[in-house]
Amino acid sequence: TTYSLSHSDGYRTPNGIGRNISLGYSDLKAFTSATSDFSIKSLVGAVEYSWPISEYSRVQMGVSFQDSQQVTTLFSSDQNKAFVATNGNPYSVFSEGSVCGSGLNNICGTRFKSYELFAGIVRDSRDRVIFPTRGTRHTFTLSSTTPGSEVEYYTARYQLSTFRKLFGPFSLFWNAEVAIGEPFGSSTDLPPSKLFFAGGADTVRGFDNSRLGPIDSRGNPNGGNLKTISQLELILPAPENLRNSTRFSLFWDVGNVFYTGGNNIGFTDCIAARGFGCSPRPVDYGFDVKALRQSVGVAAQWLAPLGTFRFSYAYPISDFPGSSRLPGDDIERFQFSVGQTF
């Protein structure tokens, strides 16, 4: 369950300074439908200002506050249990005086408050927002917790979207994204809400949504602290009467998420989904070019009154088929989504 309220004023001052104020509350059992069981409640408030520095560029700065409570259960992953036991203010659900994770006290929680400063810059020279034909959009954001936060971390993200005319009616589109996050101070890992996921229409098509990357102790996607995505598309000519509302393309997607952090519960190839009694062997989910997933396929976008409908059919060309100790990638060739357009 998520509730949010926001107010945006694009021209707070006569010289074009904009302001956005937001407040939200969430009560979630997991961040994606595929992740292992846990419960997190968060109250978040943020204030952001932005102002133009040129015809195509804007700077953004702001501050946010988050008050979170996370609870793991007997069915949570070892990675989530480790975060709860070593970050924030851990407690046992059974007894406030007992040590979290000791004896039968496997249901543990943690509470923490964090204060974040964030800044970014956007440069957008595209000829239009919907179905652009030329131009480039750069987005860079940096966020870090401040002194006084009970969990300390930073995240950084860069995204590039560019369109180039080729020959005749053909155009080339490239979308690339790199994101990274790391804990610092006494924190041992990123909060689960700050981990990155990949797979699906917005990252690597042909793979099930948010299913790529590190596998936790229960055989579910854990998320990573490093994300690399590339989507290259050859935009095909469309009939004149459909050109402003429909777009067809051939695509090549490459990407994955990786884990380079210092979680005190490491990843192994002995997971609950594969049974008991195996001897665990460590698995390194650090960045490796050979671990990048790739797919090729065809895609279509249709601008409808209800939003942009996106369809794709993909053929994975570098997937992991699985083994007796680790599950393979979840393939989803046909995918459909409603939302943003490239």
Short mmCIF file of C-alpha atoms in Angstrom, two decimals:
data_model
loop_
_atom_site.label_atom_id
_atom_site.label_comp_id
_atom_site.label_asym_id
_atom_site.label_seq_id
_atom_site.Cartn_x
_atom_site.Cartn_y
_atom_site.Cartn_z
CA THR A 1 0.00 0.00 0.00
CA THR A 2 1.37 3.40 -0.98
CA TYR A 3 -0.02 6.88 -0.44
CA SER A 4 1.59 10.03 -1.82
CA LEU A 5 0.81 13.72 -2.05
CA SER A 6 2.81 16.31 -3.98
CA HIS A 7 2.60 19.92 -5.07
CA SER A 8 4.60 21.28 -8.02
CA ASP A 9 5.09 24.92 -8.95
CA GLY A 10 7.18 25.23 -12.10
CA TYR A 11 7.53 28.99 -11.75
CA ARG A 12 7.89 29.64 -8.06
CA THR A 13 9.82 32.82 -8.90
CA PRO A 14 9.68 35.08 -11.99
CA ASN A 15 13.11 33.88 -13.18
CA GLY A 16 11.93 30.28 -13.58
CA ILE A 17 12.85 28.60 -10.30
CA GLY A 18 10.53 25.63 -9.71
CA ARG A 19 9.65 23.87 -6.48
CA ASN A 20 8.22 20.45 -5.73
CA ILE A 21 7.03 19.33 -2.27
CA SER A 22 6.12 15.69 -1.68
CA LEU A 23 4.98 13.51 1.20
CA GLY A 24 4.45 9.78 1.07
CA TYR A 25 3.76 6.70 3.17
CA SER A 26 4.25 3.10 2.09
CA ASP A 27 3.59 -0.27 3.71
CA LEU A 28 5.15 -2.94 1.52
CA LYS A 29 5.79 -6.66 1.78
CA ALA A 30 8.45 -6.57 -0.95
CA PHE A 31 9.78 -4.10 -3.52
CA THR A 32 9.01 -6.37 -6.48
CA SER A 33 6.70 -9.36 -6.85
CA ALA A 34 9.75 -11.62 -7.10
CA THR A 35 11.74 -10.65 -4.01
CA SER A 36 11.87 -12.61 -0.77
CA ASP A 37 9.49 -11.90 2.09
CA PHE A 38 9.95 -8.88 4.33
CA SER A 39 7.89 -5.94 5.52
CA ILE A 40 8.87 -2.29 5.40
CA LYS A 41 6.99 0.82 6.42
CA SER A 42 8.31 4.22 5.38
CA LEU A 43 7.32 7.85 5.81
CA VAL A 44 9.10 10.11 3.32
CA GLY A 45 9.05 13.87 2.84
CA ALA A 46 11.04 15.88 0.29
CA VAL A 47 11.50 19.42 -1.02
CA GLU A 48 13.16 19.97 -4.40
CA TYR A 49 14.08 23.13 -6.29
CA SER A 50 15.12 23.43 -9.93
CA TRP A 51 16.20 26.33 -12.08
CA PRO A 52 17.36 26.85 -15.68
CA ILE A 53 21.01 27.57 -16.42
CA SER A 54 20.69 27.62 -20.23
CA GLU A 55 18.14 27.05 -22.96
CA TYR A 56 18.46 23.27 -22.63
CA SER A 57 19.74 22.70 -19.08
CA ARG A 58 18.31 22.75 -15.56
CA VAL A 59 19.88 22.16 -12.16
CA GLN A 60 18.01 20.35 -9.39
CA MET A 61 18.71 20.35 -5.64
CA GLY A 62 16.74 19.18 -2.66
CA VAL A 63 16.53 17.48 0.69
CA SER A 64 14.49 14.51 1.90
CA PHE A 65 13.71 12.80 5.20
CA GLN A 66 12.82 9.13 5.63
CA ASP A 67 11.61 7.29 8.73
CA SER A 68 11.64 3.53 8.08
CA GLN A 69 10.84 0.33 9.91
CA GLN A 70 11.80 -2.99 8.35
CA VAL A 71 10.84 -6.44 9.65
CA THR A 72 12.13 -9.78 8.41
CA THR A 73 10.39 -13.11 8.90
CA LEU A 74 11.40 -16.76 8.92
CA PHE A 75 10.95 -16.68 5.13
CA SER A 76 13.19 -13.67 4.52
CA SER A 77 16.56 -14.04 2.84
CA ASP A 78 19.81 -14.17 4.79
CA GLN A 79 20.80 -10.92 3.07
CA ASN A 80 17.74 -9.04 4.35
CA LYS A 81 18.18 -10.54 7.83
CA ALA A 82 21.79 -9.38 7.86
CA PHE A 83 20.81 -5.82 6.95
CA VAL A 84 18.19 -5.71 9.71
CA ALA A 85 20.57 -7.15 12.33
CA THR A 86 23.47 -4.78 11.62
CA ASN A 87 21.96 -1.46 10.53
CA GLY A 88 19.84 1.18 12.20
CA ASN A 89 18.34 0.21 15.57
CA PRO A 90 17.74 -3.58 15.52
CA TYR A 91 15.17 -5.21 17.79
CA SER A 92 13.54 -8.59 18.27
CA VAL A 93 9.83 -8.91 17.57
CA PHE A 94 9.52 -11.45 20.41
CA SER A 95 11.34 -9.46 23.07
CA GLU A 96 12.79 -5.97 23.03
CA GLY A 97 15.53 -7.09 25.42
CA SER A 98 16.79 -10.06 23.43
CA VAL A 99 19.49 -10.08 20.79
CA CYS A 100 18.13 -10.04 17.27
CA GLY A 101 18.81 -13.32 15.48
CA SER A 102 19.81 -15.30 18.57
CA GLY A 103 18.08 -18.53 19.57
CA LEU A 104 14.52 -18.66 18.29
CA ASN A 105 14.34 -14.90 17.78
CA ASN A 106 14.53 -15.07 14.01
CA ILE A 107 11.82 -12.47 13.45
CA CYS A 108 13.73 -9.22 13.73
CA GLY A 109 13.24 -5.61 12.81
CA THR A 110 15.15 -2.36 12.59
CA ARG A 111 14.15 1.28 12.71
CA PHE A 112 16.17 4.09 11.21
CA LYS A 113 15.90 7.70 10.15
CA SER A 114 17.86 9.14 7.26
CA TYR A 115 18.36 12.62 5.86
CA GLU A 116 19.39 12.95 2.23
CA LEU A 117 20.78 15.79 0.17
CA PHE A 118 20.42 15.31 -3.57
CA ALA A 119 21.46 17.27 -6.63
CA GLY A 120 21.32 16.77 -10.35
CA ILE A 121 21.51 18.33 -13.76
CA VAL A 122 19.37 17.69 -16.83
CA ARG A 123 20.31 18.75 -20.35
CA ASP A 124 17.59 18.08 -22.93
CA SER A 125 18.00 19.12 -26.57
CA ARG A 126 15.37 16.78 -28.03
CA ASP A 127 12.99 18.31 -30.54
CA ARG A 128 9.99 17.04 -28.55
CA VAL A 129 9.24 14.95 -25.47
CA ILE A 130 6.91 12.40 -27.13
CA PHE A 131 8.34 10.49 -30.09
CA PRO A 132 11.40 12.72 -30.61
CA THR A 133 13.35 12.37 -33.84
CA ARG A 134 16.60 14.13 -32.92
CA GLY A 135 18.46 15.50 -29.92
CA THR A 136 19.89 14.16 -26.67
CA ARG A 137 18.86 14.09 -23.03
CA HIS A 138 21.49 13.75 -20.29
CA THR A 139 20.48 13.19 -16.67
CA PHE A 140 22.91 13.00 -13.75
CA THR A 141 21.83 12.74 -10.11
CA LEU A 142 23.79 12.34 -6.89
CA SER A 143 22.32 11.66 -3.45
CA SER A 144 23.94 11.18 -0.05
CA THR A 145 22.80 10.89 3.52
CA THR A 146 23.92 13.61 5.92
CA PRO A 147 25.35 13.51 9.46
CA GLY A 148 22.62 12.48 11.88
CA SER A 149 21.36 9.68 9.64
CA GLU A 150 21.14 6.25 11.28
CA VAL A 151 21.94 4.49 7.99
CA GLU A 152 24.56 6.06 5.74
CA TYR A 153 24.89 5.62 1.97
CA TYR A 154 25.16 7.42 -1.35
CA THR A 155 23.77 6.76 -4.82
CA ALA A 156 24.70 8.17 -8.23
CA ARG A 157 22.97 7.73 -11.59
CA TYR A 158 23.65 8.82 -15.16
CA GLN A 159 21.26 8.29 -18.06
CA LEU A 160 21.68 9.13 -21.74
CA SER A 161 18.91 9.09 -24.35
CA THR A 162 19.88 10.17 -27.86
CA PHE A 163 18.27 10.15 -31.30
CA ARG A 164 20.18 10.35 -34.59
CA LYS A 165 18.99 10.48 -38.18
CA LEU A 166 20.56 7.78 -40.33
CA PHE A 167 19.52 7.59 -43.96
CA GLY A 168 16.13 8.09 -45.53
CA PRO A 169 13.34 7.51 -43.00
CA PHE A 170 15.51 5.49 -40.58
CA SER A 171 16.65 6.78 -37.19
CA LEU A 172 18.81 5.40 -34.39
CA PHE A 173 17.93 5.58 -30.70
CA TRP A 174 20.28 4.76 -27.83
CA ASN A 175 19.33 4.67 -24.17
CA ALA A 176 22.10 3.99 -21.65
CA GLU A 177 22.10 4.02 -17.86
CA VAL A 178 24.74 3.50 -15.18
CA ALA A 179 23.84 3.64 -11.47
CA ILE A 180 25.81 2.84 -8.34
CA GLY A 181 25.28 2.97 -4.60
CA GLU A 182 27.51 2.26 -1.61
CA PRO A 183 27.16 2.35 2.18
CA PHE A 184 29.65 4.26 4.30
CA GLY A 185 30.37 4.89 7.95
CA SER A 186 29.10 2.10 10.19
CA SER A 187 26.46 0.92 7.68
CA THR A 188 27.09 -2.47 6.11
CA ASP A 189 24.82 -2.31 3.07
CA LEU A 190 22.35 -0.21 1.11
CA PRO A 191 18.76 -0.24 2.39
CA PRO A 192 16.71 -2.67 0.27
CA SER A 193 14.72 0.26 -1.14
CA LYS A 194 17.92 1.67 -2.68
CA LEU A 195 19.02 -1.50 -4.49
CA PHE A 196 18.75 -1.64 -8.28
CA PHE A 197 16.88 -4.25 -10.32
CA ALA A 198 16.95 -5.18 -14.01
CA GLY A 199 14.93 -7.20 -16.45
CA GLY A 200 11.77 -6.14 -18.24
CA ALA A 201 10.56 -3.55 -20.72
CA ASP A 202 12.59 -0.63 -19.31
CA THR A 203 15.93 -2.43 -18.99
CA VAL A 204 16.62 -5.75 -20.75
CA ARG A 205 13.62 -6.99 -22.68
CA GLY A 206 13.05 -10.72 -22.98
CA PHE A 207 13.82 -11.29 -19.29
CA ASP A 208 11.15 -11.27 -16.60
CA ASN A 209 10.64 -8.00 -14.76
CA SER A 210 13.29 -7.32 -12.04
CA ARG A 211 14.58 -10.91 -12.18
CA LEU A 212 18.19 -10.38 -13.24
CA GLY A 213 21.23 -10.04 -11.02
CA PRO A 214 22.27 -11.48 -7.65
CA ILE A 215 20.22 -14.35 -6.22
CA ASP A 216 19.53 -14.30 -2.48
CA SER A 217 19.58 -17.26 -0.09
CA ARG A 218 15.99 -18.18 -0.97
CA GLY A 219 16.49 -18.23 -4.72
CA ASN A 220 14.88 -14.85 -5.40
CA PRO A 221 16.37 -11.68 -6.92
CA ASN A 222 18.23 -9.66 -4.32
CA GLY A 223 18.98 -6.55 -6.34
CA GLY A 224 22.40 -5.00 -6.74
CA ASN A 225 24.30 -1.84 -6.02
CA LEU A 226 25.60 -1.45 -9.60
CA LYS A 227 23.37 -1.23 -12.66
CA THR A 228 24.45 -1.04 -16.31
CA ILE A 229 21.91 -0.86 -19.13
CA SER A 230 22.13 -0.23 -22.89
CA GLN A 231 19.18 -0.22 -25.30
CA LEU A 232 19.94 0.35 -28.98
CA GLU A 233 17.04 0.68 -31.42
CA LEU A 234 16.72 1.10 -35.17
CA ILE A 235 13.52 3.09 -35.64
CA LEU A 236 11.65 1.93 -38.73
CA PRO A 237 9.53 4.09 -41.03
CA ALA A 238 5.82 4.20 -40.22
CA PRO A 239 2.90 5.11 -42.49
CA GLU A 240 2.39 8.86 -42.77
CA ASN A 241 -0.99 8.80 -41.02
CA LEU A 242 0.47 6.88 -38.04
CA ARG A 243 3.83 8.64 -37.71
CA ASN A 244 2.78 10.89 -34.82
CA SER A 245 1.14 8.13 -32.78
CA THR A 246 2.98 4.90 -33.61
CA ARG A 247 6.62 3.83 -33.65
CA PHE A 248 8.16 0.51 -34.72
CA SER A 249 11.76 -0.57 -34.08
CA LEU A 250 14.31 -3.36 -33.99
CA PHE A 251 16.29 -3.45 -30.74
CA TRP A 252 19.37 -4.84 -29.04
CA ASP A 253 19.39 -4.69 -25.23
CA VAL A 254 22.40 -5.33 -22.98
CA GLY A 255 22.61 -5.06 -19.20
CA ASN A 256 22.43 -6.49 -15.71
CA VAL A 257 22.76 -5.54 -12.06
CA PHE A 258 25.78 -6.48 -9.96
CA TYR A 259 26.77 -6.52 -6.31
CA THR A 260 30.07 -4.95 -5.23
CA GLY A 261 29.09 -4.18 -1.63
CA GLY A 262 30.29 -5.54 1.68
CA ASN A 263 27.27 -7.47 2.96
CA ASN A 264 28.42 -9.57 5.90
CA ILE A 265 26.22 -12.43 4.64
CA GLY A 266 27.78 -13.43 1.34
CA PHE A 267 26.05 -14.99 -1.64
CA THR A 268 26.37 -18.73 -2.12
CA ASP A 269 25.04 -21.30 -4.56
CA CYS A 270 23.20 -23.21 -1.82
CA ILE A 271 19.73 -21.74 -1.85
CA ALA A 272 16.45 -22.80 -0.27
CA ALA A 273 14.82 -23.37 -3.63
CA ARG A 274 17.30 -26.19 -4.37
CA GLY A 275 16.84 -28.14 -1.19
CA PHE A 276 19.02 -28.88 1.83
CA GLY A 277 22.29 -30.59 2.58
CA CYS A 278 24.53 -29.05 -0.08
CA SER A 279 27.92 -27.59 0.77
CA PRO A 280 27.75 -23.84 0.12
CA ARG A 281 30.19 -22.28 -2.31
CA PRO A 282 30.58 -18.50 -2.58
CA VAL A 283 29.22 -16.74 -5.66
CA ASP A 284 30.79 -13.50 -6.87
CA TYR A 285 28.23 -11.11 -8.35
CA GLY A 286 30.77 -8.35 -9.03
CA PHE A 287 30.84 -6.66 -12.41
CA ASP A 288 31.76 -9.05 -15.21
CA VAL A 289 31.29 -8.35 -18.92
CA LYS A 290 30.49 -12.04 -19.42
CA ALA A 291 27.53 -11.70 -17.02
CA LEU A 292 25.82 -9.02 -19.12
CA ARG A 293 22.52 -10.29 -20.50
CA GLN A 294 21.60 -9.56 -24.12
CA SER A 295 18.46 -9.77 -26.21
CA VAL A 296 17.28 -8.77 -29.67
CA GLY A 297 13.76 -8.29 -30.95
CA VAL A 298 11.04 -6.06 -32.32
CA ALA A 299 9.10 -3.35 -30.49
CA ALA A 300 6.11 -1.10 -31.05
CA GLN A 301 4.84 1.98 -29.24
CA TRP A 302 1.35 3.40 -29.60
CA LEU A 303 0.33 6.77 -28.20
CA ALA A 304 -3.27 6.29 -27.02
CA PRO A 305 -5.60 8.58 -25.04
CA LEU A 306 -4.89 6.49 -21.92
CA GLY A 307 -1.10 6.70 -22.29
CA THR A 308 1.71 5.12 -24.28
CA PHE A 309 1.28 1.38 -24.88
CA ARG A 310 4.58 -0.45 -25.40
CA PHE A 311 4.86 -3.94 -26.87
CA SER A 312 7.98 -6.01 -27.48
CA TYR A 313 8.95 -9.51 -28.51
CA ALA A 314 12.51 -10.45 -27.61
CA TYR A 315 14.89 -13.34 -28.11
CA PRO A 316 17.55 -13.62 -25.36
CA ILE A 317 20.99 -14.35 -26.81
CA SER A 318 23.05 -14.59 -23.59
CA ASP A 319 20.93 -16.03 -20.80
CA PHE A 320 21.94 -18.31 -17.92
CA PRO A 321 20.10 -21.65 -18.30
CA GLY A 322 20.54 -22.65 -14.66
CA SER A 323 22.33 -25.48 -12.89
CA SER A 324 21.72 -28.02 -10.15
CA ARG A 325 22.75 -25.37 -7.60
CA LEU A 326 21.44 -22.10 -9.06
CA PRO A 327 18.20 -21.24 -10.88
CA GLY A 328 18.36 -19.98 -14.45
CA ASP A 329 17.12 -16.69 -15.85
CA ASP A 330 13.36 -16.26 -16.15
CA ILE A 331 12.56 -15.66 -19.81
CA GLU A 332 9.56 -13.60 -20.91
CA ARG A 333 9.65 -13.07 -24.67
CA PHE A 334 6.49 -10.98 -25.09
CA GLN A 335 6.17 -7.96 -22.83
CA PHE A 336 3.63 -5.17 -22.54
CA SER A 337 3.67 -1.99 -20.50
CA VAL A 338 1.84 1.32 -20.23
CA GLY A 339 3.78 4.44 -19.36
CA GLN A 340 6.69 6.49 -20.57
CA THR A 341 7.86 6.67 -24.15
CA PHE A 342 11.45 6.93 -25.33
#
